[in-house]
Amino acid sequence: MTRTQRLIRNYTLYTICFYGLVYLLALIEHSTGPGVWVGYIFLFVTIAIYAVIGLLARTSDITEYYVAGRNVPAVFNGMATAADWLSAASFIGLAGSLYASGYDSLAYIMGWTGGFCLVAFLLAPYMRKLARYTLPDFLGTRYNSAWVRTLSVCATILCSFVYLVAQLQGVGLIATRFIGVDFEIGIFCGLAGILVCSFLGGMRAVTWTQVAQYIILIGAFLIPVSMIAHKDGLGWVPQLNYGRLMQRVEKLETQVRNSPAEQQVRDNFQHNAAVLQDKISRLPVSYNDDRRNLEQQLDTLRQHNGSLREIKTLERARAEFPHDAAAAAVSWSQQRDTWLARAAVPVPTYQPFPAVSDDARRLHKLNFLALMLCLMVGTASLPHILTRYNTTTSVASARRSVGWTLFFIALFYLSVPVLAVLIKYEILSNLVGQHYGNLPDWVIPWRNVEPHMISILDANYDGVVQWAEIAMHPDMIVLAAPEIAGLPYVLSGLIAAGALAAALSTADGLLLTIANALSHDVYYTMVDRSASSQKRVIVAKILLLGVALLAAWVASLNAGNILFLVGAAFSIAASSFFPVLVLGVFWKRTTSRGAIAGMLAGLGLCVYYIASTYPFITHMTGYNGGLWFGIEPISSGVFGVPAGFVTAIAASLLDRKPDARDLALVDYIRRP
């Protein structure tokens, strides 16, 4: 029996056993009823599985630790890369984004999928041909420059760390909902799961763990989608015919938009926004008046023995009240924008680029295309993805591996829009129009999750839920899908296990990428060239632990939307690496000075644009540079990538021509 046949046999048995456990838990729940124990079993059993695989795959061999011995079959590397790729943003955030914004979010699916075509044609085979350990190692060797290597390490750490923080936030959200711990504690619990996968065995352990994680995450997504669709009359394979359900959703959305009660709610939100705008225009007088009124109300309640609940409510309002007029301006502006967004007429799911004017529509299209481009180019530049193709047995295997990656990712991405439509249908059918005293059972648990996942506000005081009164966080759509559809709670536990697998698999790859770049490209290459293989592996493990703890602390601050953080990581990776990678392979004239200038220009412009336009950062720094051409900060790569290309080309042309060594190396990389 060959090695590949043994792997197929082992993972087939693993799949049968895991989904047999799911079926057994479903039978137990049917007999005893749902409970939080389901979430505990799924989360801890899956982490135990990953820990066992990580323990069995432990190694101190440097090639095994960095690139899994370069002996991973193409189909399994494709599965592992798909797991590495399908992060918490994809699993948790993408369907929610499609639910909330409809057509707009197709940019994520098209950009992320199309990016692997660039990986296959432009980069993966050539990186495998040179057979380096890391992306900075590849660039440092290609350009024969310590400065290029150093800049590559910095860019690798930056984009991977931002991406890693997003994964840990996803882990915190999952743990909060399904085992009831605080958000911060959930993050550090998830950190333990990440470390058991990667600490002992490096890329070898991560590869085989990621194969196991893909098997869980794909089933965790496809099974609930099929069951919800079957319940709604679409059969077991809704990917082929969910257009019929979209027609029903379209009719319900039309009824909602034309409802007098909905219009009244939107008018109330518009009025709230106008009141806040008036207060903003009268600052600082309005701030002082509101502060004084709040203190007077609290004093009056205390003097007249008001209820403890009312006093506590006002004390909380005082604690949350802005500390000065400047903070009030920021807080009230954000709340005003929220009211205005909820006052807007709901956009139909199927409608592309909705806007009130031609200029706004053009801007909408521009941002759609910019985001799609950044995600596509960023996919072809992410260090933790490109490094995976160094684990294959040959250049030809690397090409086949990209094809398998696309296949395994397509299984997921073809199902994401289906789930978004299914959940929108459930909400419009079973929540909108319900009386507030008869809300579905799933609303209360999700309303209590921190940060708040759902808010339902009776804005027109009619006692009936209107569409505009529902504010759902996109990140809850996937995790709450079985509960929203009325399916057994065991499926919620399965989805939690899938989401955890998605977050852990990507976090493992990112952590390993950062630690390996530091240990190989900084410690070994620049500090101690005489270090033994065992010492290098020990240093990598220590660095991995330190980076993990730092990332967990940053994630606990909950400083950004998961999908934004991931998009920003793509823009940073694209601006830093794509120009120098493509030019390094396909243009012999590129020099080390050109590469340095291109990386500095691309990365610097991208980071500046994000820092000067992203609301959380501008609020912290007090500086807002304004949007260029209306491009959102998530798509900052559209400025960084061209800047990197132009600067690298110009600097290379001004520099001396490459020497014989560089020309021969490029010929070697490109030779089949």
XYZ file of C-alpha atoms in Angstrom:
672
model
C 0.000 0.000 0.000
C 1.455 3.362 -1.063
C 1.708 6.371 1.214
C -1.140 8.141 -0.617
C -3.383 5.081 -0.261
C -2.650 4.934 3.471
C -3.528 8.602 3.817
C -6.808 8.081 1.945
C -7.669 5.113 4.171
C -6.842 6.945 7.413
C -8.748 10.113 6.569
C -11.740 8.118 5.303
C -11.936 6.330 8.664
C -11.541 9.669 10.429
C -14.426 11.162 8.413
C -16.718 8.206 9.131
C -15.941 8.326 12.858
C -16.434 12.083 13.183
C -19.758 12.249 11.368
C -20.833 9.079 13.173
C -20.286 11.056 16.390
C -22.421 13.888 14.990
C -25.240 11.430 14.269
C -24.947 9.921 17.765
C -25.154 13.366 19.373
C -28.234 14.128 17.263
C -29.915 10.972 18.597
C -29.015 11.901 22.194
C -30.362 15.449 21.704
C -33.582 14.039 20.256
C -34.038 11.957 23.421
C -32.890 14.416 26.102
C -33.274 17.847 24.500
C -30.675 20.458 23.526
C -28.171 21.918 25.927
C -24.898 23.752 26.186
C -23.182 20.371 26.517
C -23.422 20.020 22.730
C -21.179 23.042 22.224
C -18.674 21.769 24.784
C -18.456 18.348 23.155
C -17.937 19.678 19.647
C -15.360 22.271 20.590
C -13.319 20.139 22.951
C -13.509 16.907 20.928
C -12.294 18.651 17.777
C -9.470 20.410 19.628
C -8.492 17.035 21.124
C -8.381 15.543 17.605
C -6.107 18.325 16.404
C -3.920 17.932 19.481
C -3.473 14.209 18.841
C -2.520 14.838 15.199
C -0.101 17.576 16.276
C 1.457 15.249 18.847
C 1.824 12.355 16.398
C 3.374 14.672 13.783
C 5.934 16.242 16.137
C 9.392 16.701 14.657
C 12.737 18.394 15.200
C 13.916 17.973 11.601
C 14.303 21.404 10.023
C 12.890 20.481 6.599
C 9.919 18.683 8.163
C 9.286 21.612 10.501
C 9.449 24.308 7.806
C 7.988 22.573 4.713
C 6.612 19.177 5.862
C 9.548 17.350 4.236
C 8.397 18.408 0.738
C 6.497 15.124 0.365
C 2.811 16.096 0.662
C 0.693 14.654 -2.203
C -1.042 17.256 -4.384
C -4.609 16.358 -3.389
C -3.846 16.531 0.346
C -1.864 19.729 -0.032
C -4.840 21.162 -1.928
C -7.118 20.209 0.952
C -4.717 21.643 3.534
C -4.328 24.865 1.526
C -8.111 25.179 1.259
C -8.369 24.873 5.045
C -5.525 27.376 5.423
C -7.422 29.660 3.070
C -10.996 29.292 4.388
C -10.528 31.490 7.406
C -12.979 32.742 10.010
C -13.762 35.634 7.658
C -14.842 33.221 4.925
C -16.682 30.799 7.174
C -18.326 33.276 9.553
C -18.317 36.611 7.753
C -18.888 36.013 4.053
C -22.450 34.662 4.146
C -23.350 37.405 6.637
C -21.898 40.026 4.326
C -23.914 38.642 1.395
C -27.012 38.652 3.615
C -26.459 42.286 4.608
C -25.261 43.813 1.333
C -26.271 41.334 -1.356
C -24.562 41.742 -4.719
C -21.756 43.886 -3.304
C -20.197 40.995 -1.409
C -19.777 38.905 -4.547
C -16.514 40.852 -4.896
C -15.127 38.658 -2.100
C -16.060 35.399 -3.802
C -14.821 36.448 -7.242
C -11.655 38.071 -5.926
C -10.632 35.255 -3.605
C -11.361 32.530 -6.157
C -9.772 34.350 -9.091
C -6.639 34.920 -7.072
C -5.757 31.230 -7.240
C -5.575 31.468 -11.021
C -2.784 34.018 -10.509
C -1.153 31.693 -7.987
C -1.195 28.812 -10.481
C 0.038 30.741 -13.509
C 2.418 33.303 -12.028
C 3.928 32.158 -8.753
C 3.417 28.688 -7.221
C 5.495 26.631 -9.709
C 8.381 29.109 -9.676
C 8.503 29.314 -5.896
C 8.530 25.516 -5.699
C 11.324 25.376 -8.289
C 13.626 27.488 -6.129
C 12.611 25.383 -3.085
C 13.151 27.923 -0.306
C 11.657 27.655 3.189
C 9.793 30.985 3.352
C 8.620 33.820 1.099
C 11.316 36.208 2.445
C 13.824 33.406 1.774
C 12.652 33.223 -1.860
C 12.903 36.984 -2.372
C 16.181 37.271 -0.503
C 17.682 34.548 -2.688
C 16.241 35.913 -5.934
C 17.549 39.439 -5.350
C 20.654 38.360 -3.374
C 19.944 41.098 -0.830
C 19.731 41.165 2.957
C 17.665 44.361 2.721
C 15.074 42.700 0.496
C 14.934 39.805 2.943
C 14.509 42.176 5.900
C 11.735 44.169 4.239
C 10.026 40.913 3.255
C 10.135 39.734 6.864
C 8.580 43.023 8.051
C 5.817 42.864 5.445
C 5.193 39.177 6.192
C 4.814 39.899 9.896
C 2.519 42.886 9.302
C 0.038 41.296 6.890
C 0.056 37.927 8.683
C -0.393 39.513 12.110
C -3.415 41.567 10.987
C -4.902 38.424 9.450
C -4.136 36.428 12.608
C -5.920 38.950 14.843
C -9.049 38.543 12.703
C -8.954 34.750 13.172
C -8.602 35.062 16.936
C -11.571 37.447 17.080
C -13.572 34.765 15.285
C -12.466 32.183 17.846
C -13.549 34.502 20.676
C -16.995 34.964 19.119
C -17.477 31.195 18.710
C -16.431 30.419 22.290
C -18.629 33.217 23.672
C -21.770 31.877 22.035
C -21.292 28.141 22.374
C -19.546 27.611 25.720
C -20.628 30.828 27.417
C -17.245 32.307 28.341
C -16.246 35.962 28.010
C -14.948 37.149 24.641
C -11.403 37.661 25.937
C -11.298 34.279 27.689
C -12.634 32.619 24.532
C -9.719 34.050 22.562
C -7.124 32.615 24.927
C -8.936 29.251 25.009
C -8.761 29.202 21.227
C -5.088 30.091 21.438
C -4.468 26.821 23.254
C -6.116 24.974 20.386
C -3.928 26.775 17.874
C -0.713 26.005 19.728
C -1.378 22.274 20.102
C -1.642 22.044 16.295
C 1.551 23.852 15.386
C 3.904 24.030 18.353
C 5.397 20.527 18.296
C 5.415 19.658 14.609
C 5.535 22.899 12.632
C 4.412 22.620 9.000
C 4.303 18.831 9.187
C 1.776 18.882 12.018
C -0.128 21.845 10.579
C -0.518 20.146 7.174
C -2.124 16.967 8.480
C -4.172 18.900 11.022
C -5.466 21.181 8.269
C -6.607 18.199 6.201
C -8.632 17.031 9.213
C -9.944 20.562 9.741
C -11.080 20.881 6.127
C -13.098 17.664 6.432
C -14.892 19.137 9.441
C -15.429 22.665 8.121
C -16.788 21.649 4.703
C -19.258 19.212 6.245
C -20.208 21.750 8.917
C -21.225 24.172 6.160
C -22.759 21.873 3.547
C -24.909 19.751 5.878
C -26.887 22.666 7.463
C -27.269 24.332 4.041
C -28.739 21.139 2.600
C -31.065 20.586 5.570
C -32.371 24.168 5.601
C -32.915 24.033 1.835
C -34.721 20.690 2.096
C -36.994 22.153 4.774
C -37.811 25.053 2.427
C -38.591 22.734 -0.487
C -35.391 23.127 -2.531
C -34.127 19.566 -2.158
C -30.758 18.421 -0.876
C -28.602 20.197 -3.489
C -29.853 23.817 -3.418
C -26.756 25.130 -5.225
C -28.467 24.083 -8.471
C -31.874 25.692 -7.995
C -31.896 28.321 -5.240
C -32.925 30.940 -7.806
C -36.518 29.878 -7.081
C -36.073 30.906 -3.459
C -34.576 34.239 -4.530
C -37.834 34.961 -6.371
C -39.749 34.408 -3.122
C -37.286 36.616 -1.247
C -37.746 39.324 -3.893
C -41.529 39.311 -3.346
C -41.119 39.547 0.430
C -38.588 42.371 0.103
C -40.990 44.276 -2.156
C -43.778 43.915 0.418
C -41.443 45.147 3.146
C -40.299 48.207 1.204
C -43.874 49.227 0.430
C -45.250 48.676 3.950
C -46.592 51.852 5.687
C -45.325 50.549 9.047
C -41.822 50.125 7.582
C -41.921 53.660 6.236
C -42.948 54.953 9.657
C -39.975 53.177 11.252
C -37.583 54.617 8.696
C -39.061 58.091 9.262
C -38.432 57.709 13.002
C -34.808 56.748 12.377
C -34.455 59.718 10.040
C -35.822 61.966 12.798
C -33.325 60.518 15.303
C -30.493 61.261 12.885
C -31.730 64.839 12.439
C -31.834 65.348 16.230
C -28.251 64.153 16.548
C -27.152 66.361 13.673
C -28.697 69.338 15.443
C -26.809 68.462 18.633
C -23.555 68.114 16.684
C -24.079 71.537 15.107
C -24.612 73.121 18.588
C -21.493 71.682 20.227
C -20.167 72.308 22.880
C -23.395 73.836 24.262
C -25.432 70.701 23.521
C -22.824 68.522 25.240
C -22.938 70.588 28.431
C -26.760 70.638 28.389
C -27.040 66.867 27.978
C -24.445 66.218 30.644
C -26.246 68.549 33.077
C -29.659 66.982 32.331
C -28.284 63.486 32.931
C -26.840 64.477 36.301
C -30.113 66.189 37.293
C -32.187 63.116 36.402
C -29.878 60.904 38.436
C -30.000 63.274 41.459
C -33.794 63.451 41.263
C -34.143 59.672 41.253
C -31.843 59.329 44.253
C -33.623 62.052 46.218
C -37.051 60.535 45.558
C -35.983 56.924 46.108
C -36.342 55.889 42.488
C -36.132 52.244 41.537
C -32.712 50.624 41.649
C -33.111 49.554 38.042
C -33.691 53.123 36.836
C -30.748 54.400 38.885
C -28.450 51.681 37.507
C -29.578 52.496 33.969
C -28.762 56.186 34.381
C -25.449 55.418 36.073
C -24.513 53.228 33.110
C -25.556 56.008 30.723
C -23.378 58.472 32.655
C -20.405 56.102 32.551
C -20.817 55.679 28.784
C -21.398 59.383 28.153
C -18.562 61.036 26.136
C -15.875 62.534 28.354
C -15.681 65.804 26.420
C -17.234 67.679 23.494
C -14.721 66.308 20.979
C -15.524 62.740 21.968
C -19.228 63.591 21.783
C -18.785 64.817 18.208
C -17.241 61.471 17.205
C -19.743 59.355 19.130
C -22.786 61.271 17.953
C -21.579 61.285 14.355
C -21.223 57.510 14.428
C -24.687 57.108 15.949
C -26.130 59.536 13.387
C -24.648 57.480 10.573
C -26.142 54.339 12.117
C -29.597 55.912 12.207
C -29.241 57.105 8.619
C -28.210 53.610 7.499
C -31.260 52.092 9.188
C -33.486 54.796 7.708
C -32.393 53.917 4.164
C -34.730 51.862 1.983
C -33.586 48.188 2.012
C -31.632 47.252 -1.097
C -32.920 44.161 -2.968
C -30.559 41.196 -2.713
C -30.300 40.818 -6.466
C -29.767 44.493 -7.345
C -26.211 45.468 -8.355
C -24.735 48.835 -7.455
C -27.796 50.581 -5.975
C -27.370 54.341 -5.685
C -29.363 57.551 -5.674
C -27.385 59.157 -8.501
C -25.140 58.276 -11.447
C -22.068 59.580 -9.631
C -22.834 57.454 -6.593
C -23.374 54.410 -8.817
C -20.038 54.943 -10.543
C -18.344 55.218 -7.145
C -20.100 52.038 -6.044
C -18.829 50.146 -9.103
C -15.346 51.542 -8.605
C -15.177 50.258 -5.016
C -16.548 46.865 -6.085
C -13.859 46.458 -8.751
C -11.143 47.849 -6.473
C -11.997 45.365 -3.714
C -12.129 42.454 -6.164
C -8.724 43.419 -7.586
C -7.126 43.748 -4.139
C -8.459 40.375 -3.009
C -7.331 38.689 -6.227
C -3.811 40.120 -6.155
C -3.613 39.713 -2.374
C -4.454 36.022 -2.697
C -1.429 35.629 -4.953
C 0.766 37.408 -2.402
C -0.124 35.954 0.998
C 2.995 34.373 2.532
C 1.140 31.598 4.375
C -0.557 30.462 1.141
C 2.482 30.660 -1.144
C 4.613 28.778 1.382
C 2.203 25.829 1.240
C 3.289 24.999 -2.301
C 6.837 24.416 -1.059
C 5.516 21.294 0.703
C 4.675 19.440 -2.534
C 6.871 16.765 -4.067
C 7.678 18.614 -7.324
C 6.903 21.631 -9.524
C 4.257 19.651 -11.416
C 2.725 18.607 -8.094
C 2.570 22.264 -7.057
C 0.534 23.072 -10.183
C -1.842 20.159 -9.542
C -2.102 21.217 -5.920
C -3.418 24.653 -6.933
C -6.085 22.924 -9.042
C -7.167 20.797 -6.093
C -7.205 23.897 -3.896
C -9.604 25.601 -6.311
C -11.855 22.532 -6.312
C -12.058 22.297 -2.522
C -12.620 26.043 -2.167
C -15.335 26.017 -4.849
C -17.309 23.461 -2.820
C -17.536 26.090 -0.105
C -17.934 29.284 -2.127
C -20.769 27.889 -4.288
C -22.722 27.271 -1.066
C -22.148 30.612 0.662
C -24.694 32.624 -1.414
C -27.208 29.808 -0.925
C -27.024 30.127 2.852
C -27.351 33.926 2.689
C -30.558 33.648 0.654
C -31.941 30.868 2.866
C -31.449 32.897 6.051
C -32.896 36.070 4.531
C -35.982 34.056 3.593
C -36.245 32.699 7.149
C -35.958 36.190 8.672
C -38.497 37.761 6.310
C -40.913 34.863 6.772
C -40.630 34.044 10.476
C -39.324 37.137 12.290
C -40.651 40.158 10.384
C -44.309 40.642 11.322
C -44.049 38.806 14.663
C -45.299 40.445 17.868
C -42.587 41.409 20.343
C -44.120 39.096 22.932
C -43.769 36.154 20.562
C -40.184 36.412 19.334
C -38.437 33.177 18.219
C -36.449 31.350 20.883
C -33.090 32.029 19.196
C -33.320 35.820 19.548
C -32.674 36.110 23.297
C -29.441 34.036 23.459
C -27.927 35.954 20.553
C -29.066 39.298 21.960
C -27.016 38.536 25.089
C -23.783 37.675 23.241
C -21.046 40.296 23.617
C -20.402 42.209 21.429
C -24.162 42.494 20.754
C -25.051 40.372 17.735
C -28.696 41.393 17.267
C -30.824 44.380 18.239
C -34.574 44.600 17.703
C -36.005 48.034 18.500
C -39.750 48.822 18.478
C -39.224 52.209 16.841
C -42.879 52.940 15.998
C -44.327 51.362 19.174
C -46.786 49.114 17.328
C -45.620 45.910 19.046
C -44.787 44.257 15.716
C -41.296 43.551 14.381
C -40.537 45.496 11.206
C -37.612 44.804 8.859
C -35.935 48.137 9.596
C -36.148 47.489 13.351
C -33.818 44.468 13.082
C -30.073 45.090 13.245
C -28.101 41.843 12.921
C -24.334 41.630 13.042
C -23.208 39.840 9.847
C -20.911 37.548 11.842
C -23.885 35.825 13.514
C -25.642 34.708 10.329
C -23.690 31.479 9.829
C -23.316 30.596 13.514
C -27.029 31.121 14.193
C -28.296 29.600 10.913
C -29.556 26.252 12.341
C -31.323 28.017 15.233
C -32.902 30.579 12.890
C -34.161 27.756 10.662
C -35.454 25.714 13.601
C -33.034 22.799 13.109
C -31.632 20.631 15.943
C -29.100 22.370 18.146
C -26.526 19.682 17.331
C -26.145 21.370 13.936
C -25.287 24.617 15.709
C -22.554 22.726 17.516
C -21.363 21.296 14.206
C -21.217 24.779 12.664
C -19.294 26.003 15.705
C -16.811 23.166 15.181
C -16.525 24.090 11.497
C -16.015 27.763 12.273
C -13.394 26.866 14.860
C -11.654 24.611 12.336
C -11.617 27.451 9.795
C -10.204 29.922 12.314
C -7.645 27.507 13.782
C -6.411 26.224 10.414
C -5.698 29.716 9.130
C -4.294 30.890 12.463
C -1.935 27.883 12.518
C -0.602 28.748 9.087
C -0.227 32.433 9.931
C 1.517 31.796 13.240
C 3.920 29.386 11.605
C 4.614 31.847 8.787
C 5.539 34.637 11.218
C 7.621 32.396 13.490
C 9.468 30.755 10.577
C 10.248 34.104 8.983
C 11.725 35.324 12.266
C 13.618 32.124 13.052
C 14.963 31.374 9.562
C 15.263 34.776 7.865
C 16.247 36.806 10.915
C 17.798 34.509 13.528
C 19.535 31.955 11.281
C 20.330 34.109 8.238
C 21.303 37.333 10.016
C 22.245 36.397 13.597
C 23.653 32.863 13.895
C 24.553 31.025 10.688
C 26.158 28.244 12.734
C 22.963 27.352 14.631
C 22.109 23.657 14.503
C 18.822 22.420 13.075
C 17.564 21.541 16.547
C 18.386 24.990 17.891
C 16.626 26.654 14.949
C 13.487 24.605 15.600
C 13.579 25.511 19.315
C 13.913 29.213 18.452
C 10.993 28.906 16.020
C 8.817 27.363 18.749
C 9.693 30.092 21.262
C 8.923 32.804 18.718
C 5.658 31.087 17.767
C 4.534 31.149 21.399
C 5.444 34.825 21.825
C 3.661 35.912 18.637
C 0.585 33.904 19.617
C 0.287 35.611 23.013
C 0.743 39.070 21.504
C -1.878 38.408 18.812
C -4.350 37.121 21.404
C -3.959 40.293 23.464
C -4.490 42.532 20.409
C -7.534 40.489 19.341
C -9.060 40.877 22.827
C -9.288 44.639 22.158
C -11.878 43.825 19.439
C -10.608 46.779 17.418
C -11.974 45.969 13.971
C -14.547 44.111 11.917
C -13.274 40.626 11.005
C -13.936 41.049 7.294
C -12.186 44.454 7.237
C -9.097 43.125 8.996
C -8.826 40.293 6.485
C -9.315 42.666 3.546
C -6.647 44.992 4.941
C -4.222 42.059 5.228
C -4.800 41.289 1.550
C -4.101 44.862 0.510
C -0.909 44.951 2.586
C 0.312 41.638 1.135
C -0.527 42.687 -2.424
C 1.222 46.068 -2.107
C 4.315 44.554 -0.510
C 4.882 41.372 -2.481
C 3.003 41.140 -5.775
C 5.119 43.618 -7.792
C 8.489 42.232 -6.637
C 7.359 38.607 -7.014
C 6.032 39.008 -10.554
C 8.915 41.209 -11.692
C 11.416 38.916 -10.005
C 10.187 35.921 -12.008
C 9.283 37.500 -15.349
C 11.599 40.522 -15.760
C 15.309 39.821 -15.513
C 16.141 43.514 -15.414
C 14.693 43.892 -11.895
C 17.448 44.675 -9.398
C 17.680 44.475 -5.636
C 17.502 48.275 -5.334
C 14.419 48.261 -7.536
C 12.825 45.605 -5.329
C 13.619 47.579 -2.162
C 12.185 50.784 -3.612
C 9.080 48.982 -4.898
C 8.369 47.296 -1.561
C 8.851 50.505 0.411
C 6.633 52.506 -1.940
C 3.844 49.927 -2.129
C 3.771 49.026 1.556
C 4.224 52.610 2.744
C 1.413 53.992 0.587
C -0.952 51.154 1.514
C -0.368 51.477 5.274
C -0.638 55.266 5.135
C -3.979 55.096 3.342
C -5.428 52.613 5.849
C -4.123 54.609 8.834
C -5.478 57.897 7.507
C -8.951 56.678 6.497
C -10.060 53.752 8.705
C -12.468 55.193 11.329
C -11.077 53.328 14.356
C -7.521 54.536 13.637
C -8.514 58.089 12.720
C -10.499 58.316 15.945
C -7.441 57.209 17.930
C -4.994 59.521 16.155
C -7.265 62.465 15.384
C -5.945 62.578 11.797
C -8.141 61.902 8.766
C -6.545 62.172 5.334
C -9.807 61.656 3.464
C -10.643 59.090 0.775
C -8.832 59.237 -2.569
C -11.266 58.966 -5.488
C -13.798 57.588 -2.990
C -11.902 54.296 -2.522
C -12.603 52.598 0.827
C -9.585 51.796 3.073
C -10.105 48.035 2.683
C -9.077 48.456 -0.981
C -5.906 50.448 -0.311
C -3.982 47.935 -2.403
C -5.229 49.616 -5.595
C -2.808 52.427 -4.756
C -0.019 50.306 -3.263
C 0.302 47.741 -6.083
C 0.720 50.250 -8.960
C 3.073 52.312 -6.802
C 5.163 49.184 -6.173
C 5.332 48.280 -9.869
C 6.149 51.797 -11.086
C 8.770 52.422 -8.404
C 10.441 49.029 -8.798
C 10.637 49.389 -12.591
C 11.912 52.965 -12.473
C 14.522 52.230 -9.795
C 15.709 49.113 -11.646
C 16.141 51.030 -14.911
C 18.172 53.676 -13.091
C 20.298 51.014 -11.383
C 23.107 48.966 -12.920
C 22.110 45.901 -14.920
C 21.843 42.565 -13.072
C 24.964 40.418 -12.992
C 25.348 36.952 -14.488
C 24.342 35.260 -11.240
C 20.937 36.986 -11.169
C 20.271 36.262 -14.851
C 21.176 32.591 -14.457
C 18.971 32.273 -11.367
C 15.912 33.672 -13.182
C 16.544 31.268 -16.056
C 16.706 28.396 -13.561
C 13.460 29.447 -11.833
C 11.590 29.671 -15.136
C 12.975 26.487 -16.680
C 10.265 23.721 -16.557
